[in-house]
Amino acid sequence: MMTTTSRTIANNTALSLADIPVLSYEDFLRLNTGKLGRESCHVVQYFGFRYQDGLKLICCVADDSVGTIEVSSTEIANIESQLLPSMTAKHLSFHPFERSLHEKFGIRYADHPWLKPLRYPFDRINQSQAIADYPFYQISSEELHEVGVGPIHAGVIEPGHFRFICNGEQILHLEIQLGYQHRGVEHLMVTNNHLLKRTLLAESIAGDTVAGHTVAFVNLWETMCGYTPSTDARFARTVAIELERIAIHTGNLSAICTDIGYQLGSAVFGRLRTPIINFFQEWCGNRLAKGLIRPGYNPWYFSKDLAARLAELLEAYEKDLDQMWKVFHKLPGVLARLEKTGSVSKDVSASIGTVGMAARASGI
């Protein structure tokens, strides 16, 4: 075992497997759960793979206060005979990662509070586990009722089953199961050695995150190749992921209005999403930005004419969005339906490792 606890890297940095410190499992657990005691830190990846006669686990913890990622590893032998203490018992944000490790490799944990199947991948170690038998949490009471939604759901997101336990309109518990159409993306990435096909796979993971997933993939590929993309390519990618973020956020505002029966908000916010995604159509020929981002080059130059068009579009967008928002967040009917709905405290948000917009909304 190496004495160094972890390696510190920046994002989009290649790191040799041999350069990642290997710790005992106890030190590995203590190190990574201890880092998450700081609000600025969150786990960005925790995964495993077959290694020699056992399993190698690698954990990556980001520290947003300094913009770095701490990478460490451990090796587990005799997986079947081990009963490990879980990181989840120390910090809840590890729960999906450990559930995935349990499901795929059979790692057993002594104190994991929610050790259920996560995605039902085709290569799971226990093939007898079927998604039709998923053990949903249940509460028995004559005063409560269950509402099931899915697994057929909105067109651009992953199919999933949503199980609500309700007391009248009050939702007491929601459990989401997302394995209904597991497509083996990770396996396809590893087994397909054609770069363009891998890129197409990345942009097909989810219809609402085409730019986000593709940028992540091309950044990874270029880093592994030691290639520095042009300023033009980086600029185009930045514009793409920001436009995608605007479009999806606006669409979500429309969906919230639909859910609470506020038709005007649903129509206006939904309309405002349209010119944003239509701009992708002008730019690259696809409203969801498919084909826009490629590793190694920029196939769709962001011209001065496009810049002028986008500035004009965003000026009109902002005016209408602000006007609709001023009505939306003061309307008594809206406020009554949203009261106590989706409220996540700063402490809870930190404990489950939220990032991005969810973290910001909770005060992180």
Short mmCIF file of C-alpha atoms in Angstrom, two decimals:
data_model
loop_
_atom_site.label_atom_id
_atom_site.label_comp_id
_atom_site.label_asym_id
_atom_site.label_seq_id
_atom_site.Cartn_x
_atom_site.Cartn_y
_atom_site.Cartn_z
CA MET A 1 0.00 0.00 0.00
CA MET A 2 1.20 3.52 -0.81
CA THR A 3 1.65 6.05 1.98
CA THR A 4 0.30 9.00 -0.03
CA THR A 5 -3.42 9.36 0.62
CA SER A 6 -4.65 10.76 -2.72
CA ARG A 7 -3.67 12.55 -5.91
CA THR A 8 -4.89 16.08 -6.55
CA ILE A 9 -5.78 16.90 -10.15
CA ALA A 10 -7.71 19.52 -12.08
CA ASN A 11 -10.73 18.67 -14.21
CA ASN A 12 -9.92 17.36 -17.72
CA THR A 13 -6.60 15.93 -16.49
CA ALA A 14 -5.29 12.52 -17.49
CA LEU A 15 -3.94 10.37 -14.65
CA SER A 16 -2.16 7.04 -14.95
CA LEU A 17 -3.77 4.20 -13.02
CA ALA A 18 -0.37 3.44 -11.49
CA ASP A 19 -0.19 6.98 -10.06
CA ILE A 20 -3.40 6.67 -8.03
CA PRO A 21 -2.56 5.91 -4.37
CA VAL A 22 -3.82 2.54 -3.11
CA LEU A 23 -5.09 2.57 0.48
CA SER A 24 -6.46 -0.04 2.83
CA TYR A 25 -10.25 -0.08 2.67
CA GLU A 26 -10.51 1.40 6.18
CA ASP A 27 -8.22 4.32 5.27
CA PHE A 28 -9.99 4.72 1.93
CA LEU A 29 -13.36 4.99 3.67
CA ARG A 30 -12.06 7.36 6.33
CA LEU A 31 -10.34 9.62 3.81
CA ASN A 32 -13.24 10.07 1.40
CA THR A 33 -16.10 10.34 3.91
CA GLY A 34 -13.96 12.77 5.91
CA LYS A 35 -13.52 15.05 2.89
CA LEU A 36 -17.28 15.31 2.51
CA GLY A 37 -17.50 16.91 5.91
CA ARG A 38 -16.63 20.15 4.11
CA GLU A 39 -19.51 21.86 2.34
CA SER A 40 -17.38 22.65 -0.72
CA CYS A 41 -16.65 18.95 -1.33
CA HIS A 42 -18.81 16.38 -3.11
CA VAL A 43 -18.26 12.98 -4.64
CA VAL A 44 -18.20 13.15 -8.44
CA GLN A 45 -17.45 9.49 -9.14
CA TYR A 46 -17.01 6.26 -7.21
CA PHE A 47 -16.71 3.09 -9.28
CA GLY A 48 -15.03 -0.28 -9.49
CA PHE A 49 -13.68 -2.75 -12.03
CA ARG A 50 -12.24 -6.26 -12.05
CA TYR A 51 -8.56 -6.12 -11.22
CA GLN A 52 -6.21 -9.10 -10.88
CA ASP A 53 -8.11 -11.56 -8.66
CA GLY A 54 -10.37 -8.99 -7.03
CA LEU A 55 -11.81 -5.54 -7.47
CA LYS A 56 -10.26 -2.08 -7.64
CA LEU A 57 -12.34 0.82 -6.34
CA ILE A 58 -11.60 4.43 -7.30
CA CYS A 59 -13.16 7.46 -5.65
CA CYS A 60 -13.05 11.05 -6.94
CA VAL A 61 -14.03 13.90 -4.61
CA ALA A 62 -14.26 17.46 -5.95
CA ASP A 63 -13.45 20.50 -3.85
CA ASP A 64 -15.29 23.44 -5.41
CA SER A 65 -13.51 25.99 -3.20
CA VAL A 66 -10.21 25.38 -5.03
CA GLY A 67 -11.40 23.68 -8.23
CA THR A 68 -9.60 20.37 -7.72
CA ILE A 69 -10.44 16.66 -7.61
CA GLU A 70 -8.91 14.24 -5.08
CA VAL A 71 -8.43 10.72 -6.48
CA SER A 72 -7.75 7.64 -4.35
CA SER A 73 -8.22 3.88 -4.65
CA THR A 74 -8.40 0.60 -2.76
CA GLU A 75 -8.29 -3.05 -3.74
CA ILE A 76 -10.72 -5.69 -2.50
CA ALA A 77 -9.94 -9.40 -2.63
CA ASN A 78 -12.32 -12.29 -1.85
CA ILE A 79 -15.40 -10.15 -2.50
CA GLU A 80 -17.85 -12.95 -1.77
CA SER A 81 -16.55 -13.53 1.76
CA GLN A 82 -16.24 -9.87 2.82
CA LEU A 83 -18.79 -7.78 4.69
CA LEU A 84 -17.63 -4.19 4.36
CA PRO A 85 -18.60 -1.07 6.29
CA SER A 86 -20.35 1.32 3.93
CA MET A 87 -19.46 4.89 3.08
CA THR A 88 -23.19 5.61 2.88
CA ALA A 89 -23.55 5.12 6.62
CA LYS A 90 -21.14 8.05 7.01
CA HIS A 91 -22.44 10.22 4.16
CA LEU A 92 -25.65 9.61 2.17
CA SER A 93 -24.24 10.90 -1.11
CA PHE A 94 -22.39 7.59 -1.54
CA HIS A 95 -25.59 5.52 -1.60
CA PRO A 96 -26.15 5.21 -5.39
CA PHE A 97 -22.49 4.41 -6.02
CA GLU A 98 -22.43 1.65 -3.42
CA ARG A 99 -25.78 0.29 -4.60
CA SER A 100 -24.30 0.05 -8.10
CA LEU A 101 -21.19 -1.73 -6.79
CA HIS A 102 -23.37 -4.14 -4.85
CA GLU A 103 -25.61 -4.82 -7.82
CA LYS A 104 -22.84 -5.26 -10.39
CA PHE A 105 -20.12 -7.02 -8.39
CA GLY A 106 -21.86 -8.44 -5.33
CA ILE A 107 -20.04 -6.31 -2.74
CA ARG A 108 -21.83 -6.75 0.56
CA TYR A 109 -22.17 -3.96 3.13
CA ALA A 110 -22.85 -4.38 6.81
CA ASP A 111 -24.61 -1.05 7.43
CA HIS A 112 -25.89 0.37 4.12
CA PRO A 113 -29.34 1.87 4.90
CA TRP A 114 -30.92 1.43 1.44
CA LEU A 115 -29.19 -1.48 -0.29
CA LYS A 116 -31.59 -2.02 -3.17
CA PRO A 117 -30.94 -2.68 -6.88
CA LEU A 118 -30.20 0.55 -8.73
CA ARG A 119 -30.36 0.03 -12.52
CA TYR A 120 -30.70 -3.70 -13.31
CA PRO A 121 -27.83 -3.71 -15.83
CA PHE A 122 -27.57 -6.74 -18.11
CA ASP A 123 -24.29 -7.77 -16.48
CA ARG A 124 -25.53 -7.62 -12.86
CA ILE A 125 -24.15 -10.40 -10.72
CA ASN A 126 -27.57 -11.64 -9.53
CA GLN A 127 -29.59 -12.34 -12.65
CA SER A 128 -32.58 -13.49 -10.59
CA GLN A 129 -33.27 -9.90 -9.58
CA ALA A 130 -35.99 -8.55 -11.87
CA ILE A 131 -37.23 -5.00 -12.12
CA ALA A 132 -40.83 -6.21 -11.83
CA ASP A 133 -39.99 -7.31 -8.28
CA TYR A 134 -38.35 -4.05 -7.17
CA PRO A 135 -38.86 -3.69 -3.39
CA PHE A 136 -40.61 -0.34 -3.17
CA TYR A 137 -40.86 1.23 0.26
CA GLN A 138 -44.36 0.81 1.68
CA ILE A 139 -46.47 2.27 4.48
CA SER A 140 -49.61 0.41 5.56
CA SER A 141 -52.50 2.68 6.54
CA GLU A 142 -56.14 3.10 5.55
CA GLU A 143 -55.58 6.87 5.43
CA LEU A 144 -52.85 6.67 2.77
CA HIS A 145 -52.91 5.83 -0.91
CA GLU A 146 -50.25 5.07 -3.51
CA VAL A 147 -49.94 6.70 -6.92
CA GLY A 148 -47.83 5.09 -9.63
CA VAL A 149 -46.45 7.08 -12.57
CA GLY A 150 -44.61 5.48 -15.47
CA PRO A 151 -42.60 3.64 -16.62
CA ILE A 152 -43.62 5.46 -19.83
CA HIS A 153 -42.79 9.08 -19.09
CA ALA A 154 -41.86 12.34 -20.81
CA GLY A 155 -40.24 11.84 -24.19
CA VAL A 156 -36.75 13.27 -23.73
CA ILE A 157 -35.89 11.79 -20.33
CA GLU A 158 -35.23 8.23 -19.27
CA PRO A 159 -38.26 5.96 -18.68
CA GLY A 160 -38.81 5.48 -14.98
CA HIS A 161 -41.40 4.39 -12.46
CA PHE A 162 -42.36 6.90 -9.77
CA ARG A 163 -44.19 5.59 -6.66
CA PHE A 164 -45.86 8.21 -4.46
CA ILE A 165 -47.30 7.55 -1.01
CA CYS A 166 -49.85 10.27 -0.29
CA ASN A 167 -52.07 11.53 2.50
CA GLY A 168 -54.58 13.53 0.51
CA GLU A 169 -52.47 16.00 -1.47
CA GLN A 170 -49.53 15.71 0.93
CA ILE A 171 -46.77 13.50 -0.49
CA LEU A 172 -45.17 11.56 2.35
CA HIS A 173 -42.74 9.53 0.28
CA LEU A 174 -41.53 9.29 -3.31
CA GLU A 175 -39.35 6.52 -4.68
CA ILE A 176 -38.01 6.54 -8.23
CA GLN A 177 -36.86 3.42 -10.10
CA LEU A 178 -34.98 4.20 -13.33
CA GLY A 179 -33.91 0.82 -14.69
CA TYR A 180 -36.80 0.12 -17.06
CA GLN A 181 -34.86 0.73 -20.25
CA HIS A 182 -31.26 0.12 -19.28
CA ARG A 183 -29.31 0.28 -22.54
CA GLY A 184 -25.82 -0.67 -21.36
CA VAL A 185 -24.19 2.65 -22.31
CA GLU A 186 -21.05 1.96 -20.25
CA HIS A 187 -20.60 -1.46 -21.87
CA LEU A 188 -21.13 -0.03 -25.36
CA MET A 189 -18.56 2.70 -24.70
CA VAL A 190 -15.96 0.12 -23.70
CA THR A 191 -16.64 -2.44 -26.45
CA ASN A 192 -17.09 -0.01 -29.37
CA ASN A 193 -13.75 1.20 -30.73
CA HIS A 194 -15.15 3.62 -33.33
CA LEU A 195 -14.76 7.23 -32.18
CA LEU A 196 -17.71 8.66 -34.10
CA LYS A 197 -20.01 5.91 -32.85
CA ARG A 198 -18.87 6.59 -29.29
CA THR A 199 -19.63 10.28 -29.79
CA LEU A 200 -23.09 9.47 -31.16
CA LEU A 201 -23.64 7.23 -28.17
CA ALA A 202 -22.72 10.05 -25.76
CA GLU A 203 -25.15 12.46 -27.38
CA SER A 204 -27.92 9.84 -27.28
CA ILE A 205 -27.79 9.14 -23.53
CA ALA A 206 -30.56 11.65 -22.76
CA GLY A 207 -32.43 14.02 -25.05
CA ASP A 208 -32.31 16.88 -22.54
CA THR A 209 -28.52 16.70 -22.03
CA VAL A 210 -27.14 16.18 -25.53
CA ALA A 211 -24.63 19.03 -25.30
CA GLY A 212 -23.71 18.28 -21.69
CA HIS A 213 -22.97 14.59 -22.24
CA THR A 214 -21.18 15.15 -25.54
CA VAL A 215 -18.96 17.91 -24.13
CA ALA A 216 -18.07 15.62 -21.22
CA PHE A 217 -17.13 12.84 -23.63
CA VAL A 218 -15.05 14.95 -26.02
CA ASN A 219 -13.24 16.59 -23.10
CA LEU A 220 -12.41 13.12 -21.80
CA TRP A 221 -11.24 11.83 -25.17
CA GLU A 222 -9.11 14.88 -25.98
CA THR A 223 -7.52 14.79 -22.52
CA MET A 224 -6.63 11.10 -22.92
CA CYS A 225 -5.06 11.92 -26.30
CA GLY A 226 -3.11 14.90 -24.95
CA TYR A 227 -4.95 17.17 -27.39
CA THR A 228 -5.80 20.80 -26.64
CA PRO A 229 -8.94 21.95 -28.50
CA SER A 230 -9.00 25.30 -30.25
CA THR A 231 -10.40 28.40 -28.61
CA ASP A 232 -13.17 28.34 -31.21
CA ALA A 233 -14.16 24.79 -30.25
CA ARG A 234 -14.15 25.53 -26.52
CA PHE A 235 -16.23 28.66 -27.10
CA ALA A 236 -18.82 26.79 -29.19
CA ARG A 237 -19.10 24.04 -26.56
CA THR A 238 -19.55 26.60 -23.79
CA VAL A 239 -22.32 28.38 -25.69
CA ALA A 240 -24.00 25.03 -26.40
CA ILE A 241 -24.13 23.79 -22.81
CA GLU A 242 -25.35 27.16 -21.54
CA LEU A 243 -28.14 27.30 -24.14
CA GLU A 244 -29.10 23.75 -23.25
CA ARG A 245 -29.23 24.68 -19.56
CA ILE A 246 -31.50 27.66 -20.36
CA ALA A 247 -33.80 25.54 -22.52
CA ILE A 248 -34.19 22.76 -19.97
CA HIS A 249 -34.68 25.13 -17.04
CA THR A 250 -37.37 27.02 -18.95
CA GLY A 251 -39.05 23.76 -19.93
CA ASN A 252 -39.02 22.68 -16.28
CA LEU A 253 -40.75 25.92 -15.27
CA SER A 254 -43.42 25.10 -17.84
CA ALA A 255 -43.74 21.57 -16.43
CA ILE A 256 -44.15 22.89 -12.88
CA CYS A 257 -46.98 25.14 -14.11
CA THR A 258 -48.58 22.14 -15.82
CA ASP A 259 -48.33 20.08 -12.63
CA ILE A 260 -50.13 22.71 -10.55
CA GLY A 261 -52.75 23.49 -13.20
CA TYR A 262 -51.49 26.99 -14.08
CA GLN A 263 -52.18 27.04 -17.81
CA LEU A 264 -50.84 30.52 -18.63
CA GLY A 265 -47.45 29.80 -17.07
CA SER A 266 -47.28 26.43 -18.79
CA ALA A 267 -47.95 28.01 -22.18
CA VAL A 268 -45.60 30.99 -21.81
CA PHE A 269 -42.63 29.16 -20.32
CA GLY A 270 -43.12 26.37 -22.85
CA ARG A 271 -43.13 28.88 -25.70
CA LEU A 272 -39.95 30.49 -24.38
CA ARG A 273 -38.08 27.18 -24.54
CA THR A 274 -38.86 26.87 -28.24
CA PRO A 275 -36.73 29.73 -29.68
CA ILE A 276 -33.73 28.51 -27.65
CA ILE A 277 -33.81 25.01 -29.11
CA ASN A 278 -34.75 26.39 -32.51
CA PHE A 279 -31.47 28.31 -32.42
CA PHE A 280 -29.66 24.96 -32.32
CA GLN A 281 -31.56 24.11 -35.50
CA GLU A 282 -30.21 27.28 -37.14
CA TRP A 283 -26.71 26.58 -35.87
CA CYS A 284 -26.22 22.87 -36.61
CA GLY A 285 -29.44 21.55 -38.13
CA ASN A 286 -30.79 19.78 -35.02
CA ARG A 287 -32.99 21.27 -32.29
CA LEU A 288 -31.38 19.12 -29.58
CA ALA A 289 -27.81 19.99 -30.68
CA LYS A 290 -27.02 16.55 -32.09
CA GLY A 291 -24.10 16.75 -34.48
CA LEU A 292 -22.89 20.06 -33.00
CA ILE A 293 -19.98 18.79 -30.91
CA ARG A 294 -17.20 16.48 -32.11
CA PRO A 295 -13.82 15.50 -30.62
CA GLY A 296 -10.79 17.18 -32.14
CA TYR A 297 -12.50 19.93 -34.12
CA ASN A 298 -15.49 22.24 -34.37
CA PRO A 299 -17.81 21.20 -37.22
CA TRP A 300 -20.15 24.18 -36.79
CA TYR A 301 -18.35 27.52 -36.48
CA PHE A 302 -20.14 30.12 -34.33
CA SER A 303 -20.18 33.05 -36.75
CA LYS A 304 -20.73 36.76 -36.12
CA ASP A 305 -24.14 36.46 -37.79
CA LEU A 306 -25.10 33.69 -35.35
CA ALA A 307 -23.84 35.78 -32.45
CA ALA A 308 -25.99 38.73 -33.51
CA ARG A 309 -28.99 36.45 -33.95
CA LEU A 310 -28.49 34.90 -30.51
CA ALA A 311 -28.11 38.30 -28.81
CA GLU A 312 -31.40 39.41 -30.38
CA LEU A 313 -33.10 36.18 -29.35
CA LEU A 314 -31.90 36.34 -25.71
CA GLU A 315 -32.94 39.97 -25.35
CA ALA A 316 -36.51 39.09 -26.31
CA TYR A 317 -36.38 35.93 -24.19
CA GLU A 318 -35.23 37.73 -21.05
CA LYS A 319 -37.94 40.37 -21.30
CA ASP A 320 -40.75 37.82 -21.61
CA LEU A 321 -39.26 35.48 -18.98
CA ASP A 322 -38.98 38.28 -16.41
CA GLN A 323 -42.55 39.40 -17.07
CA MET A 324 -43.95 35.87 -16.68
CA TRP A 325 -41.80 35.19 -13.60
CA LYS A 326 -43.06 38.34 -11.82
CA VAL A 327 -46.63 37.07 -12.23
CA PHE A 328 -45.77 33.44 -11.46
CA HIS A 329 -43.99 33.86 -8.13
CA LYS A 330 -46.58 36.24 -6.65
CA LEU A 331 -49.82 34.53 -7.72
CA PRO A 332 -51.68 33.21 -4.64
CA GLY A 333 -52.91 30.11 -6.46
CA VAL A 334 -49.38 29.22 -7.52
CA LEU A 335 -47.90 29.86 -4.09
CA ALA A 336 -50.59 27.76 -2.40
CA ARG A 337 -49.89 24.77 -4.62
CA LEU A 338 -46.11 25.04 -4.23
CA GLU A 339 -46.06 25.67 -0.48
CA LYS A 340 -43.89 23.06 1.30
CA THR A 341 -43.30 21.33 -2.06
CA GLY A 342 -39.76 20.45 -3.02
CA SER A 343 -38.21 22.30 -0.10
CA VAL A 344 -34.73 20.95 0.62
CA SER A 345 -32.77 22.44 3.51
CA LYS A 346 -29.11 23.32 3.17
CA ASP A 347 -28.14 20.51 5.56
CA VAL A 348 -30.14 17.87 3.68
CA SER A 349 -28.86 19.13 0.34
CA ALA A 350 -25.26 18.80 1.55
CA SER A 351 -25.89 15.36 3.04
CA ILE A 352 -27.14 13.90 -0.24
CA GLY A 353 -24.49 15.64 -2.35
CA THR A 354 -26.58 17.89 -4.58
CA VAL A 355 -24.73 19.93 -7.19
CA GLY A 356 -25.53 22.63 -9.70
CA MET A 357 -28.94 24.30 -9.65
CA ALA A 358 -30.32 22.07 -6.86
CA ALA A 359 -27.39 22.90 -4.59
CA ARG A 360 -27.64 26.61 -5.37
CA ALA A 361 -31.38 26.65 -4.64
CA SER A 362 -30.65 25.13 -1.21
CA GLY A 363 -28.09 27.78 -0.33
CA ILE A 364 -24.87 25.90 -1.12
#
